[in-house]
Amino acid sequence: MIALLMAGGMSLAVALVGTRFLIDWLRSHRIGQPIREEGPAGHQTKAGTPTMGGLAIVAGAGGGYTVAHLLPRPTPTQRVLSAGIRVTPEPDEYEEHTDLFGNRVVRLGVHRPHDELTVVGQCSVEVAAIPDDGGLPTWSTPWEQVAHQLRVARGDRADEVGPFTAATAATPALAELDDLVGDLFSQGAPILDVVRGVSARIHREFAFDATFSDVSTPISAVFAARRGVCQDFAHLMIACLRSAGLAARYVSGYIETEPPPGQPKLTGTDASHAWCSVWVPELGWVDADPTNDQVPPRRHVTVAWGRDYFDVTPVRGVVIGPSATQTLEVGVDVTSRPPGEP
């Protein structure tokens, strides 16, 4: 269970009232023969079960290693009040460190026979509320100037943005991307307009389909089928922006399951969620969620960010044991709590 507090914040000198969240998070995994398991945020695996993290039940396991990105990180709009992971049985190895992107990473190992492995994350996070209009300025630097600034960046700025400008295996510079969003990169177009346009285009032209893809599905297949899940759409948007010389990073986290009264439920809830973040000179990093077409996103909680999904896999590892059937079950539910409620 992860309790998240979304408290009142200050944006544009206006005090905003936030919401308290409660996240229930369950992962059960019965396994026999040695495997390597990686699961995408909000995806279906080839076995047809969503993968993420939480409670693992292992039938006759002789040992194993797990690496997890489950502890939320502080951001300019998010303050982590408390966070921790509880593991049963007591791990023989447990180590927490910060990776080169500033994410909190837990590595643990159990090296003795066990029938059940439980990993529970608990945290309290305070997140600044986002105004209905997004709180972004009406003017922003033309995208070509931003791309130029990135090309000539040196020192600390280059360290901050450099890792997020190059294509990766998950975010390749496909020729088809120009057909999808090339018209949005008109001469002199403000970068925020471009970001909003790319997000809206993906949201409009691609269908959310949790049964279509898995962790190995390339964005070329997503592009051809015009369907996928939040991870696919985040990768697709990142590839579009990087292909134009902009800096974009992959963000992993959660969104609220039950929306406030009168607002629609967001796609991608009841699981971890993924979106992207774009570097804007006058603002820093601006988040964009193409799955729900929100720039910036609302009711989102950031856990980690990297170049793509594979930098911030929620849970991955190796479990070793005798031959047996394998099942995996995952459930995540995020519910609102009134401000001030313990």
Coordinates of C-alpha atoms in Angstrom, one line a residue:
M1 CA 0.0 0.0 0.0
I2 CA 1.4 3.4 -0.9
A3 CA -0.2 6.5 0.6
L4 CA 0.3 9.6 -1.4
L5 CA -0.6 13.1 -0.2
M6 CA -1.4 15.7 -2.8
A7 CA -1.5 18.9 -0.9
G8 CA -2.1 22.5 -1.6
G9 CA 0.6 24.2 -3.6
M10 CA 1.6 27.5 -5.1
S11 CA 1.6 28.1 -8.8
L12 CA 1.6 31.5 -10.4
A13 CA 1.2 33.0 -6.9
V14 CA -2.2 31.3 -6.5
A15 CA -2.8 28.8 -3.7
L16 CA -4.3 25.6 -4.9
V17 CA -6.1 22.9 -3.0
G18 CA -4.8 19.3 -3.6
T19 CA -6.0 15.8 -3.0
R20 CA -4.8 12.9 -0.8
F21 CA -4.3 9.6 -2.5
L22 CA -4.2 6.0 -1.3
I23 CA -2.6 3.4 -3.6
D24 CA -3.2 -0.3 -3.1
W25 CA -0.6 -2.3 -4.9
L26 CA -0.4 -6.1 -5.3
R27 CA 1.8 -8.4 -7.3
S28 CA 1.6 -12.2 -6.9
H29 CA 4.0 -14.4 -8.8
R30 CA 4.1 -18.2 -8.7
I31 CA 7.1 -19.6 -10.5
G32 CA 9.2 -22.7 -10.9
Q33 CA 12.0 -22.9 -13.4
P34 CA 14.7 -20.2 -13.6
I35 CA 13.4 -17.2 -15.6
R36 CA 14.2 -13.5 -16.2
E37 CA 11.2 -11.3 -15.7
E38 CA 10.7 -7.8 -16.9
G39 CA 7.3 -6.1 -17.1
P40 CA 6.2 -2.8 -18.7
A41 CA 4.1 -0.2 -17.0
G42 CA 0.5 -1.0 -17.7
H43 CA 1.3 -3.7 -20.2
Q44 CA 0.2 -7.3 -20.6
T45 CA 3.0 -9.9 -20.7
K46 CA 3.0 -12.8 -23.2
A47 CA 1.3 -14.8 -20.6
G48 CA -1.5 -12.3 -20.5
T49 CA -1.0 -10.8 -17.1
P50 CA 0.1 -7.2 -16.2
T51 CA 3.5 -6.8 -14.7
M52 CA 4.7 -4.2 -12.3
G53 CA 5.6 -4.9 -8.7
G54 CA 4.3 -5.6 -5.2
L55 CA 3.7 -9.0 -3.7
A56 CA 5.5 -12.0 -5.2
I57 CA 4.5 -15.6 -4.2
V58 CA 7.2 -18.0 -5.3
A59 CA 6.6 -21.8 -5.3
G60 CA 9.7 -23.6 -4.1
A61 CA 12.2 -20.9 -5.1
G62 CA 15.8 -21.6 -4.2
G63 CA 16.9 -17.9 -4.5
G64 CA 16.9 -14.9 -6.6
Y65 CA 17.8 -11.3 -7.2
T66 CA 15.4 -8.3 -7.7
V67 CA 16.0 -4.7 -8.8
A68 CA 13.1 -2.3 -8.2
H69 CA 12.3 1.3 -9.0
L70 CA 9.4 1.7 -6.6
L71 CA 10.3 4.6 -4.3
P72 CA 9.2 8.0 -5.5
R73 CA 11.7 10.7 -6.1
P74 CA 11.6 14.4 -5.2
T75 CA 10.9 16.8 -8.0
P76 CA 10.3 20.6 -8.2
T77 CA 6.6 19.9 -7.7
Q78 CA 6.7 16.8 -5.5
R79 CA 8.1 16.3 -2.0
V80 CA 8.6 12.8 -0.5
L81 CA 7.6 12.8 3.1
S82 CA 8.5 9.2 3.8
A83 CA 9.1 6.1 1.7
G84 CA 10.4 2.6 2.3
I85 CA 10.2 -1.0 1.1
R86 CA 9.5 -4.1 3.4
V87 CA 10.6 -7.5 2.2
T88 CA 9.6 -10.9 3.6
P89 CA 11.5 -13.1 4.1
E90 CA 14.3 -11.0 5.3
P91 CA 16.6 -10.6 2.3
D92 CA 20.2 -11.8 2.5
E93 CA 21.2 -8.7 0.5
Y94 CA 19.5 -5.3 0.5
E95 CA 21.0 -2.2 -1.0
E96 CA 19.5 1.2 -1.9
H97 CA 21.3 3.7 -4.1
T98 CA 20.6 6.6 -6.3
D99 CA 21.3 6.0 -10.0
L100 CA 22.9 8.5 -12.5
F101 CA 19.5 10.0 -13.2
G102 CA 18.7 10.6 -9.5
N103 CA 16.2 7.8 -9.1
R104 CA 16.0 5.7 -6.0
V105 CA 16.9 2.1 -6.8
V106 CA 16.5 -1.0 -4.5
R107 CA 18.5 -4.2 -5.1
L108 CA 17.7 -7.2 -3.0
G109 CA 18.6 -10.9 -3.0
V110 CA 17.2 -14.0 -1.2
H111 CA 19.7 -16.9 -1.3
R112 CA 17.9 -19.6 0.5
P113 CA 14.8 -21.7 -0.2
H114 CA 11.5 -19.9 0.2
D115 CA 7.8 -20.4 -0.8
E116 CA 6.8 -16.8 -0.7
L117 CA 8.4 -13.5 -1.4
T118 CA 6.6 -10.3 -0.4
V119 CA 7.8 -6.8 -1.4
V120 CA 5.6 -4.0 -0.1
G121 CA 6.3 -0.3 -0.7
Q122 CA 4.9 2.4 1.6
C123 CA 5.3 6.2 1.1
S124 CA 3.8 9.6 1.7
V125 CA 4.2 12.2 -1.0
E126 CA 3.2 15.8 -1.2
V127 CA 2.4 17.1 -4.8
A128 CA 1.7 20.6 -5.9
A129 CA -1.7 21.0 -7.4
I130 CA -1.9 21.9 -11.1
P131 CA -4.4 24.7 -12.2
D132 CA -7.0 23.8 -14.8
D133 CA -5.2 25.7 -17.5
G134 CA -1.9 23.9 -16.8
G135 CA -0.2 27.0 -15.4
L136 CA 2.1 27.3 -18.5
P137 CA 2.9 30.6 -20.2
T138 CA 1.3 31.6 -23.5
W139 CA 4.7 32.2 -25.1
S140 CA 7.7 29.9 -25.3
T141 CA 10.9 29.7 -27.3
P142 CA 10.7 28.5 -30.9
W143 CA 11.5 24.8 -31.1
E144 CA 14.4 25.4 -33.6
Q145 CA 16.1 27.7 -31.1
V146 CA 15.7 25.1 -28.4
A147 CA 17.3 22.4 -30.6
H148 CA 20.2 24.8 -31.3
Q149 CA 20.7 25.5 -27.5
L150 CA 20.8 21.7 -27.0
R151 CA 23.4 21.2 -29.7
V152 CA 25.7 23.8 -28.2
A153 CA 25.1 23.0 -24.6
R154 CA 28.2 22.6 -22.4
G155 CA 29.0 21.9 -18.7
D156 CA 26.1 21.3 -16.3
R157 CA 23.5 22.0 -18.9
A158 CA 24.9 19.3 -21.2
D159 CA 25.0 16.8 -18.3
E160 CA 21.3 17.6 -17.6
V161 CA 19.9 17.3 -21.1
G162 CA 22.5 15.3 -23.1
P163 CA 21.3 11.8 -22.1
F164 CA 17.8 12.6 -23.3
T165 CA 18.6 13.9 -26.9
A166 CA 19.8 10.7 -28.5
A167 CA 17.7 7.8 -29.9
T168 CA 17.6 4.5 -28.1
A169 CA 16.5 1.1 -29.2
A170 CA 13.1 1.8 -27.7
T171 CA 12.9 5.3 -29.2
P172 CA 14.4 5.1 -32.7
A173 CA 14.4 7.9 -35.2
L174 CA 11.9 6.3 -37.7
A175 CA 11.3 7.9 -41.0
E176 CA 7.5 7.4 -40.4
L177 CA 7.6 9.9 -37.6
D178 CA 7.8 12.8 -40.0
D179 CA 4.5 11.6 -41.6
L180 CA 2.9 11.6 -38.2
V181 CA 4.0 15.0 -36.7
G182 CA 6.2 16.7 -39.3
D183 CA 3.7 19.4 -40.0
L184 CA 3.7 20.4 -36.3
F185 CA 7.4 21.5 -36.5
S186 CA 6.7 24.6 -38.6
Q187 CA 9.3 27.4 -38.7
G188 CA 9.1 29.5 -35.5
A189 CA 6.5 27.3 -33.8
P190 CA 6.8 27.7 -30.0
I191 CA 8.1 24.6 -28.3
L192 CA 5.1 24.3 -26.0
D193 CA 2.7 24.4 -29.0
V194 CA 4.8 21.7 -30.6
V195 CA 4.6 19.5 -27.4
R196 CA 0.9 20.0 -27.1
G197 CA 0.4 19.2 -30.8
V198 CA 2.4 16.0 -30.6
S199 CA 0.5 14.9 -27.5
A200 CA -2.8 15.6 -29.1
R201 CA -1.9 13.9 -32.4
I202 CA -0.9 10.6 -30.7
H203 CA -3.9 10.7 -28.4
R204 CA -6.2 11.2 -31.4
E205 CA -4.7 8.7 -33.8
F206 CA -3.7 5.8 -31.5
A207 CA -6.1 3.6 -29.6
F208 CA -5.3 2.4 -26.1
D209 CA -5.2 -1.4 -26.2
A210 CA -3.7 -3.3 -23.3
T211 CA -3.7 -6.6 -25.2
F212 CA -1.7 -5.4 -28.2
S213 CA 1.9 -5.0 -27.0
D214 CA 4.4 -6.3 -24.6
V215 CA 7.9 -5.2 -23.4
S216 CA 9.5 -6.3 -26.6
T217 CA 7.1 -4.6 -29.1
P218 CA 8.9 -1.9 -31.1
I219 CA 7.3 1.5 -31.8
S220 CA 7.4 0.6 -35.5
A221 CA 4.8 -2.0 -34.7
V222 CA 2.8 0.4 -32.6
F223 CA 3.0 3.0 -35.4
A224 CA 1.7 0.5 -38.0
A225 CA -1.1 -0.8 -35.8
R226 CA -2.1 2.6 -34.4
R227 CA -2.6 1.1 -31.0
G228 CA -0.6 0.3 -27.8
V229 CA -0.4 1.3 -24.1
C230 CA 1.0 4.2 -22.1
Q231 CA 4.6 2.9 -22.4
D232 CA 4.3 2.8 -26.2
F233 CA 2.8 6.2 -26.5
A234 CA 5.5 7.7 -24.2
H235 CA 8.2 6.1 -26.3
L236 CA 6.5 7.3 -29.5
M237 CA 6.3 10.9 -28.3
I238 CA 9.9 10.8 -27.1
A239 CA 11.1 9.5 -30.5
C240 CA 9.2 12.3 -32.3
L241 CA 10.7 15.0 -30.1
R242 CA 14.3 13.6 -30.2
S243 CA 14.1 13.2 -33.9
A244 CA 13.7 17.0 -34.1
G245 CA 16.7 17.6 -31.9
L246 CA 14.8 18.2 -28.6
A247 CA 15.4 16.6 -25.2
A248 CA 12.7 14.3 -23.9
R249 CA 12.9 11.8 -21.1
Y250 CA 10.7 8.8 -20.1
V251 CA 8.8 9.1 -16.8
S252 CA 7.3 6.3 -14.7
G253 CA 4.8 6.7 -11.9
Y254 CA 1.1 6.5 -11.0
I255 CA -2.1 8.4 -11.7
E256 CA -5.3 8.7 -9.7
T257 CA -7.8 5.9 -10.3
E258 CA -11.0 7.6 -9.2
P259 CA -11.2 11.2 -10.6
P260 CA -12.8 14.1 -8.8
P261 CA -16.6 14.6 -9.3
G262 CA -17.5 15.6 -12.8
Q263 CA -14.1 14.6 -14.4
P264 CA -13.5 11.6 -16.6
K265 CA -11.5 8.6 -15.5
L266 CA -8.0 8.6 -17.0
T267 CA -6.7 5.8 -19.2
G268 CA -3.9 3.8 -17.7
T269 CA -5.1 3.7 -14.1
D270 CA -5.1 0.6 -12.0
A271 CA -1.5 0.1 -13.0
S272 CA 1.7 2.0 -13.0
H273 CA 1.7 4.7 -15.7
A274 CA 4.2 6.3 -18.1
W275 CA 4.5 9.6 -19.8
C276 CA 7.3 11.9 -20.9
S277 CA 9.0 15.2 -20.0
V278 CA 10.4 17.8 -22.4
W279 CA 13.1 20.4 -21.7
V280 CA 11.9 24.0 -22.2
P281 CA 14.6 26.8 -21.7
E282 CA 12.4 29.1 -19.7
L283 CA 10.7 26.4 -17.6
G284 CA 13.0 23.5 -17.3
W285 CA 11.3 20.1 -17.7
V286 CA 7.6 20.1 -18.7
D287 CA 5.7 16.8 -18.4
A288 CA 3.4 15.6 -21.1
D289 CA 1.0 12.6 -21.1
P290 CA 0.0 11.6 -24.6
T291 CA -2.1 8.7 -23.3
N292 CA -4.5 11.2 -21.8
D293 CA -3.4 14.3 -23.8
Q294 CA -2.5 16.4 -20.8
V295 CA 0.3 19.0 -20.9
P296 CA 1.2 19.1 -18.0
P297 CA -0.4 16.0 -16.5
R298 CA -2.8 16.2 -13.6
R299 CA -3.1 13.8 -10.6
H300 CA 0.2 12.1 -11.6
V301 CA 2.9 10.9 -9.1
T302 CA 6.4 10.6 -10.3
V303 CA 8.5 7.6 -9.3
A304 CA 11.5 7.7 -11.7
W305 CA 12.7 8.9 -15.1
G306 CA 15.3 7.8 -17.6
R307 CA 16.0 7.6 -21.4
D308 CA 13.3 5.0 -21.9
Y309 CA 11.4 2.2 -20.0
F310 CA 14.4 0.0 -19.6
D311 CA 16.2 2.6 -17.4
V312 CA 13.3 2.5 -14.9
T313 CA 11.7 -0.9 -15.0
P314 CA 9.5 -1.0 -11.9
V315 CA 10.5 -4.6 -11.0
R316 CA 12.9 -7.0 -12.7
G317 CA 15.0 -9.9 -11.6
V318 CA 15.9 -13.6 -11.7
V319 CA 14.2 -16.3 -9.6
I320 CA 15.7 -19.8 -9.4
G321 CA 13.7 -22.9 -8.4
P322 CA 12.4 -26.3 -9.5
S323 CA 10.3 -26.8 -12.6
A324 CA 6.7 -25.6 -11.9
T325 CA 3.8 -23.7 -13.4
Q326 CA 4.1 -19.9 -13.4
T327 CA 1.4 -17.3 -12.8
L328 CA 1.6 -13.6 -12.3
E329 CA -1.1 -11.2 -11.0
V330 CA -0.9 -7.5 -10.4
G331 CA -3.3 -5.0 -9.1
V332 CA -3.0 -1.2 -8.4
D333 CA -5.8 1.0 -7.3
V334 CA -5.4 4.7 -6.5
T335 CA -8.2 6.5 -4.5
S336 CA -8.6 10.0 -3.4
R337 CA -8.6 11.1 0.3
P338 CA -9.9 14.5 1.5
P339 CA -7.1 17.0 2.5
G340 CA -6.2 16.7 6.2
E341 CA -7.4 13.1 6.6
P342 CA -4.7 10.9 8.3

